[in-house]
Structure formats: C-alpha cells, structure tokens
Coordinates of C-alpha atoms in Angstrom, one line a residue:
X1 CA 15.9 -78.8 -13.0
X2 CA 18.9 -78.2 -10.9
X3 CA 22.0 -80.1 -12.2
X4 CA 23.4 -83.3 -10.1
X5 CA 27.0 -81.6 -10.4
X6 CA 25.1 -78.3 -8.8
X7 CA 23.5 -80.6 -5.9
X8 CA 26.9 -82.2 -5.2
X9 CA 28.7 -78.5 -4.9
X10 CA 26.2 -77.3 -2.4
X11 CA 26.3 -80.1 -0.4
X12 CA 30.4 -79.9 -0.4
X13 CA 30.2 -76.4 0.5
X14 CA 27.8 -76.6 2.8
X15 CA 29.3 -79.3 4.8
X16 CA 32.5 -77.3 4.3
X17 CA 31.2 -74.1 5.9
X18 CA 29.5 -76.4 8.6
X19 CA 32.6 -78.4 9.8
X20 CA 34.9 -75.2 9.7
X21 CA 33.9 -73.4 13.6
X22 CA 33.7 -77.2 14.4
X23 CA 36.9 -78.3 13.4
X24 CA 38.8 -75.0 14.3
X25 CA 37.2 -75.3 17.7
X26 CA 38.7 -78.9 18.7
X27 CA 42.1 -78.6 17.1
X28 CA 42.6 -75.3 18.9
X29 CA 40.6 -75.5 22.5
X30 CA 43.5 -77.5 23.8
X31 CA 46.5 -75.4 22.8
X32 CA 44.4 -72.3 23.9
X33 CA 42.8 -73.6 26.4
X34 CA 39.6 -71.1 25.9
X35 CA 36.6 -72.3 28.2
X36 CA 33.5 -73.4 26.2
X37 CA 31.3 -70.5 27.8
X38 CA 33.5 -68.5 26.1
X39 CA 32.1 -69.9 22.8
X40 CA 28.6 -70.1 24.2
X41 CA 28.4 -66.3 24.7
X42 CA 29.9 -65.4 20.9
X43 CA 27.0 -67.9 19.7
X44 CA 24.5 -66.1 21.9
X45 CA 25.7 -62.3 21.1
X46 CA 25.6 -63.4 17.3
X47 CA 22.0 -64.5 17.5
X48 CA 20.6 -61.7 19.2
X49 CA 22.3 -58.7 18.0
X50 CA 22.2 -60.0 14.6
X51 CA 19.7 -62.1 14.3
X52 CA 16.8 -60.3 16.4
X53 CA 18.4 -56.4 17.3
X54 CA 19.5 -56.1 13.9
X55 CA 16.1 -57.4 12.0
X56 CA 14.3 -55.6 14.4
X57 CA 16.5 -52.4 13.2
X58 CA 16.1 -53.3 9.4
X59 CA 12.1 -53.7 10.0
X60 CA 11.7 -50.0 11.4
X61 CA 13.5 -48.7 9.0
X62 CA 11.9 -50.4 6.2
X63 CA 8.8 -49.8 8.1
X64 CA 9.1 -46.0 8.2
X65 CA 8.4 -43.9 4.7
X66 CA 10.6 -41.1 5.3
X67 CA 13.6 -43.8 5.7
X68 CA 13.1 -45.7 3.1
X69 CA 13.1 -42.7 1.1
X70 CA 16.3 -41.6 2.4
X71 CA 17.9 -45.3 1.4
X72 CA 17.0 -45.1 -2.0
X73 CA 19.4 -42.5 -2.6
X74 CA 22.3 -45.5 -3.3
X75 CA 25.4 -43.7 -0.8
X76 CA 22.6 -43.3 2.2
X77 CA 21.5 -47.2 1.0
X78 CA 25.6 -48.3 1.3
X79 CA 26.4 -46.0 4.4
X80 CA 23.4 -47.8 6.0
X81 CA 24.0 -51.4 4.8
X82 CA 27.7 -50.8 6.6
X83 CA 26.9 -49.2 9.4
X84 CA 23.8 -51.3 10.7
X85 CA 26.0 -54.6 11.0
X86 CA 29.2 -52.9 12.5
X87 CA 27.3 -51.3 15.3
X88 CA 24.7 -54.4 16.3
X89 CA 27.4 -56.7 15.9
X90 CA 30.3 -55.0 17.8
X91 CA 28.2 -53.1 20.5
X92 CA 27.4 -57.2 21.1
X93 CA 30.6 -58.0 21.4
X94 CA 31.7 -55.2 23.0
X95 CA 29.6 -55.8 25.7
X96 CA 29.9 -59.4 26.0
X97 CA 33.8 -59.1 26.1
X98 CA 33.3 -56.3 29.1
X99 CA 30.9 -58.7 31.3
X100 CA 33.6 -61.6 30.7
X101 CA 36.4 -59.2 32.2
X102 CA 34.1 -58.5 35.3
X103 CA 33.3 -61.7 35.7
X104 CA 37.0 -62.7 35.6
X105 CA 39.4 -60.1 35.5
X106 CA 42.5 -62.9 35.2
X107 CA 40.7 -63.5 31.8
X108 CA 42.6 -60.4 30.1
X109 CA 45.8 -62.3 30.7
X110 CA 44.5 -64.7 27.9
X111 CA 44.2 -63.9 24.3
X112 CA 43.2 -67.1 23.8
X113 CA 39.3 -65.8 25.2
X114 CA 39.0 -64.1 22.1
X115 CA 39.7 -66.6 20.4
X116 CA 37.0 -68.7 21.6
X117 CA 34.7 -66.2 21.2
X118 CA 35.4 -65.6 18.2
X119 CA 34.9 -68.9 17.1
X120 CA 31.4 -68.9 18.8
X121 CA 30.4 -65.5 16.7
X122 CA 31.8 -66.6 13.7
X123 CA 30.2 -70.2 13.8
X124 CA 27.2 -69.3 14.9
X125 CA 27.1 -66.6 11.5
X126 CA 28.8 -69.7 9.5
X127 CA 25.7 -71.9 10.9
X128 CA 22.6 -69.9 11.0
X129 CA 23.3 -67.5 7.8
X130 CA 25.1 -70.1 5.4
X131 CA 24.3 -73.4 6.3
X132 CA 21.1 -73.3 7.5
X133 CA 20.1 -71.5 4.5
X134 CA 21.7 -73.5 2.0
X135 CA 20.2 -76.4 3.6
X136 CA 17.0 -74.9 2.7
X137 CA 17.8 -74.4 -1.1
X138 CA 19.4 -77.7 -1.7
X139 CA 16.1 -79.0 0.0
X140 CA 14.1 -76.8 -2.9
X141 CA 16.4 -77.8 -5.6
X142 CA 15.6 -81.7 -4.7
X143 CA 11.8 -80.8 -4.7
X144 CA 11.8 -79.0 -7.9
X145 CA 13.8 -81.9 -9.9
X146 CA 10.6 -84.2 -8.5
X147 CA 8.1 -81.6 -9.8
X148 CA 6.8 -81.4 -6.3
X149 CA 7.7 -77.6 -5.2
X150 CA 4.7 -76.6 -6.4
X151 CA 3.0 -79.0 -4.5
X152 CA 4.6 -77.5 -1.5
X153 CA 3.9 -73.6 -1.7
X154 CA 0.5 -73.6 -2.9
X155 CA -0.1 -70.9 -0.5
X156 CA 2.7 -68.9 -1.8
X157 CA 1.5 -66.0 -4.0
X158 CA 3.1 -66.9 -8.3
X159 CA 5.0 -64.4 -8.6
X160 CA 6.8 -65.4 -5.2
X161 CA 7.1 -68.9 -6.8
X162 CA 8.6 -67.9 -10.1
X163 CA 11.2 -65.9 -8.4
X164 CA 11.9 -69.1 -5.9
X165 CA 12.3 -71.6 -9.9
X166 CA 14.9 -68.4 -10.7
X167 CA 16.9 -68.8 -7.9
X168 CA 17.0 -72.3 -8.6
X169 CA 18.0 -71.9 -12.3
X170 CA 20.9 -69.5 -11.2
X171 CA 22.4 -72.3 -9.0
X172 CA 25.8 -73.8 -10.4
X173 CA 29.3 -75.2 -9.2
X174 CA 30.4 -71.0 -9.6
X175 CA 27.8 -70.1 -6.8
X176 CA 29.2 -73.1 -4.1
X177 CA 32.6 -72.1 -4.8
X178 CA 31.3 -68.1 -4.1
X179 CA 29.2 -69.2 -1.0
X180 CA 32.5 -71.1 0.5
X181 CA 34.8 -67.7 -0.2
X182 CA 31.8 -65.5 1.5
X183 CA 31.1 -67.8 4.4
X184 CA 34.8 -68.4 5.2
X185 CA 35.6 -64.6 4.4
X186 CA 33.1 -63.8 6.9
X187 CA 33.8 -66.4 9.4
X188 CA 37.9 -65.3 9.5
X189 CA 36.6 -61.1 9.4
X190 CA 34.4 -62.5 12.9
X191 CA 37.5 -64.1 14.4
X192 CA 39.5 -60.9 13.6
X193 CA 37.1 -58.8 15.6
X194 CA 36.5 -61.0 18.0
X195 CA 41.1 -60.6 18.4
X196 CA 41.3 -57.3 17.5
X197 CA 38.4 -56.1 20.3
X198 CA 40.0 -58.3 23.0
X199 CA 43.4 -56.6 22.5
X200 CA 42.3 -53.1 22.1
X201 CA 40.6 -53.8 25.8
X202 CA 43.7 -55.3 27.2
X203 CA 45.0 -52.1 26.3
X204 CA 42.7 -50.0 27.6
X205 CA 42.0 -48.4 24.6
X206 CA 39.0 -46.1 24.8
X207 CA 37.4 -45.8 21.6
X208 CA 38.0 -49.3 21.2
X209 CA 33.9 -49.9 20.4
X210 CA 33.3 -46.7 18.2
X211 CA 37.2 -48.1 16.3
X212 CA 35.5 -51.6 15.5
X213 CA 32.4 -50.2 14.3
X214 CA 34.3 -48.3 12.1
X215 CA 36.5 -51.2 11.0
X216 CA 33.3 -54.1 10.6
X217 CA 31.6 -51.3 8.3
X218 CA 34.2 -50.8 6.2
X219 CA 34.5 -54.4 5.9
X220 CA 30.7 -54.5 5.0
X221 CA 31.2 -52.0 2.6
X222 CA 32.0 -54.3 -0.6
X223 CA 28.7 -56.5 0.4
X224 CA 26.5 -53.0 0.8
X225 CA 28.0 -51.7 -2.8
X226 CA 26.7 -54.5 -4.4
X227 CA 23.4 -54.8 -2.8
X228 CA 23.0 -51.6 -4.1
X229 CA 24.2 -52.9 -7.4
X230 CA 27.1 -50.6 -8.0
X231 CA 30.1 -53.3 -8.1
X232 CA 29.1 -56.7 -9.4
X233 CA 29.1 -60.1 -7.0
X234 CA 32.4 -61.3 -8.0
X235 CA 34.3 -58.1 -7.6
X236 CA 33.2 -58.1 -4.1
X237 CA 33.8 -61.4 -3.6
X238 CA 37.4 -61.1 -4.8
X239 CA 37.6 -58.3 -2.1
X240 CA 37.0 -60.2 0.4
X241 CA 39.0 -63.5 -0.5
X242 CA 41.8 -60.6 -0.5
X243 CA 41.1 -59.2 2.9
X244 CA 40.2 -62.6 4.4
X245 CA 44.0 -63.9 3.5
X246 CA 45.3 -60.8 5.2
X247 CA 43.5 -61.6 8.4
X248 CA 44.7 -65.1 8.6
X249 CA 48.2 -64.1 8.2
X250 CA 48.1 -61.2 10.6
X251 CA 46.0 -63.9 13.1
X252 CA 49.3 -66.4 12.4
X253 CA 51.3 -63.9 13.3
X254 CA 49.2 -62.4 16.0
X255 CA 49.6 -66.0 18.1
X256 CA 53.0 -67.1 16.7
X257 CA 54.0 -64.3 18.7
X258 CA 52.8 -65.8 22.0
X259 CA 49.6 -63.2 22.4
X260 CA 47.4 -66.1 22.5
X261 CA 49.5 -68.2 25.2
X262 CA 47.4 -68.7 28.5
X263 CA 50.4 -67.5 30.4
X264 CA 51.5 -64.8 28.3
X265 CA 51.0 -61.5 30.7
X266 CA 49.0 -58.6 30.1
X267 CA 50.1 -55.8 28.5
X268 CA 51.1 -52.6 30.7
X269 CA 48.3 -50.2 30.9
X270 CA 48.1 -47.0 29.2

C-alpha cells in the first residue's frame, strides 16, 4: 500500500521534472533566439547515444564473462560506470555540435545554440529517464493499492514480483524530493556541457572532446560510487545538489556577461 501523501509527491515531482526543459525552453527561446532544430538534434543525440549506443555498450559488456569479471572488482565497476556515460554522451554531442558548425558556420557567433541544445539533451534525459519512468511507478503504486498488480504480471517470474512490492514499499515523500534534486542536477550538469562544449569549439580548443569526457565522468563519479555501494544515496545526492548550484551560477554569469547574445562576436582564434 503506497501512501496517498507518497502518490501526491511523485506526481508533484514528476510534473516538476516534466515542465522544467518545457518551461526553460519558452521563457528563454526569444531572448536567445536558438532555432528549434537546435533542440531537435540534443533530443535526438540523447536518445541514441544514451539510450541505444550506450545500452548496446552496457549489454556487451555484461554479455562478456571476462568483463564482468573485471567490474566486480568495485574501482574497475566505478571507473566504468563514469567513463561509459562521459564518452557516449559527449562523443554525441561532440559530433552533433561539429555538423551544426558545418552546416552554418555564422552559428559559432551564437552561444545561444548551446543553449538550445542543451535544453534538448537535457529534456530529453529529464523526459525519457525520469518522467517516463516515474510515470511507470506511480502507475504500479495505483495498481498495487487496488490489489490488481498481481493481476497484471502473471507472467512475471515471484521473485521479480516481490522485488517490484519492495520498490513500492520504499516509496515516500524523501524519494520525490531526491528524484527532483537528481533529475534537475542532471538536467543543469547537461546544459553545462552542452555551454562548456560549444565554447571550447569557439575557441578552437583541440582536446575539447577527450576534456568533456573527462569532466561528465567525474561528474558521474558520485552516481557510479554508490552503485557500487561505497557512499550511500543521499551523500551523493548532496553532491550533486552542490555541484548543480555551482553550474547555475557559473551559467548566470556565463550569459550575464553577453556570451549568449545572438550578436555577441566570436572569440579570436587560437
């Protein structure tokens, strides 16, 4: 039995995490006047590099023996974690921030693109890792107070099922509170990237991709030490509500400071 307080957190939080990219999106499209392609691409590179290349990368590693072996040593298992999201993610982005440039090379004289991108990436994370999923448990949570999840995974092995009524118990007001600091952590760390990337290729930085895959695996880092079970959820957590404040300051600053006007020039090249 999930708790009517419990429901009514998850569905705040979820709607929270849901309106965020929206809301960000039309307040700042006309005062950066990013084009919604722009958008359109970081929602694209963010479902296939995550969704499919990474999977796809977790499945042959999981898939071979000698790997797995290697992971369960717990630094291998962290180094990995980090590393695997940092170099889908970024070599996405990466490459989707190089074809824009080609396709419009006037495009670098706007840090506003990243922005716009970044919103696309980060949303489309925000949409198809948090909400979608806690769609699915507040869907559970509703069939279970019924008594008719049973009903509906009668093909679904008991020991799966008791885990699924675990879950459910360890729902609370505490977990929609963590799920908004996580989502919107990881949806501000996306629209950092998304800045930081753009700029580094304005100024013709070279090891701009190998410097972001460095910098989103460090970020991952917290999230990979506690799926290894070393630090505990809320220490990680509180990492990243730290960091994620950072970011939005720096970001403040970052377009207070006119990067992010659409007629602010490009910086001289190196």
């Amino acid at each position: 039995m999930v708790s009517v307080s419990t429901l009514a957190s998850l569905t705040i939080a979820t709607l929270l995490i849901a309106a965020l990219p929206v809301v960000l999106y039309r307040r700042l499209r006309p005062r950066f006047l990013f084009e919604r392609r722009e958008v359109i691409l970081g929602i694209a590179v963010f479902a296939f590099f995550s969704m499919i290349v990474e999977r796809a990368l977790h499945g042959f590693v999981l898939g071979n023996a000698t790997l797995v072996g290697w992971l369960a040593n717990p630094a291998v298992f962290v180094a990995y974690g980090a590393l695997a999201a940092g170099v889908c993610e970024e070599v996405g982005r990466f490459l989707a921030m190089k074809w824009l440039i080609r396709r419009e090379p006037s495009t670098l004289h706007r840090a506003g693109t990243s922005l716009g991108y970044g919103i696309g990436h980060g949303g489309a994370e925000a949409w198809l890792v948090g909400v979608f999923v806690q769609v699915q448990w507040i869907v559970y949570a509703l069939l279970a107070n019924r008594n008719q999840l049973d009903e509906h995974f009668t093909s679904v092995p008991p020991d799966a099922l008791l885990r699924l009524h675990m879950v459910l118990g360890t729902l609370s007001p505490q977990y929609a509170v963590l799920f908004v600091v996580e989502r919107a952590a990881a949806f501000v760390f996306q629209l950092g990237f998304s800045v930081l990337m753009w700029q580094l290729l304005r100024e013709r930085f070279r090891p701009a991709l190998p410097f972001l895959i460095v910098t989103h695996a460090l970020i991952g880092l917290p999230a990979a030490l506690f799926q290894a079970r070393v630090i505990p959820l809320l220490a990680a957590d509180a990492v990243y509500l730290v960091l994620a404040l950072f970011v939005v300051r720096a970001l403040i600053r970052y377009f207070r400071a006119g990067a992010g006007r659409p007629d602010a020039t490009s910086p001289s090249k190196h």
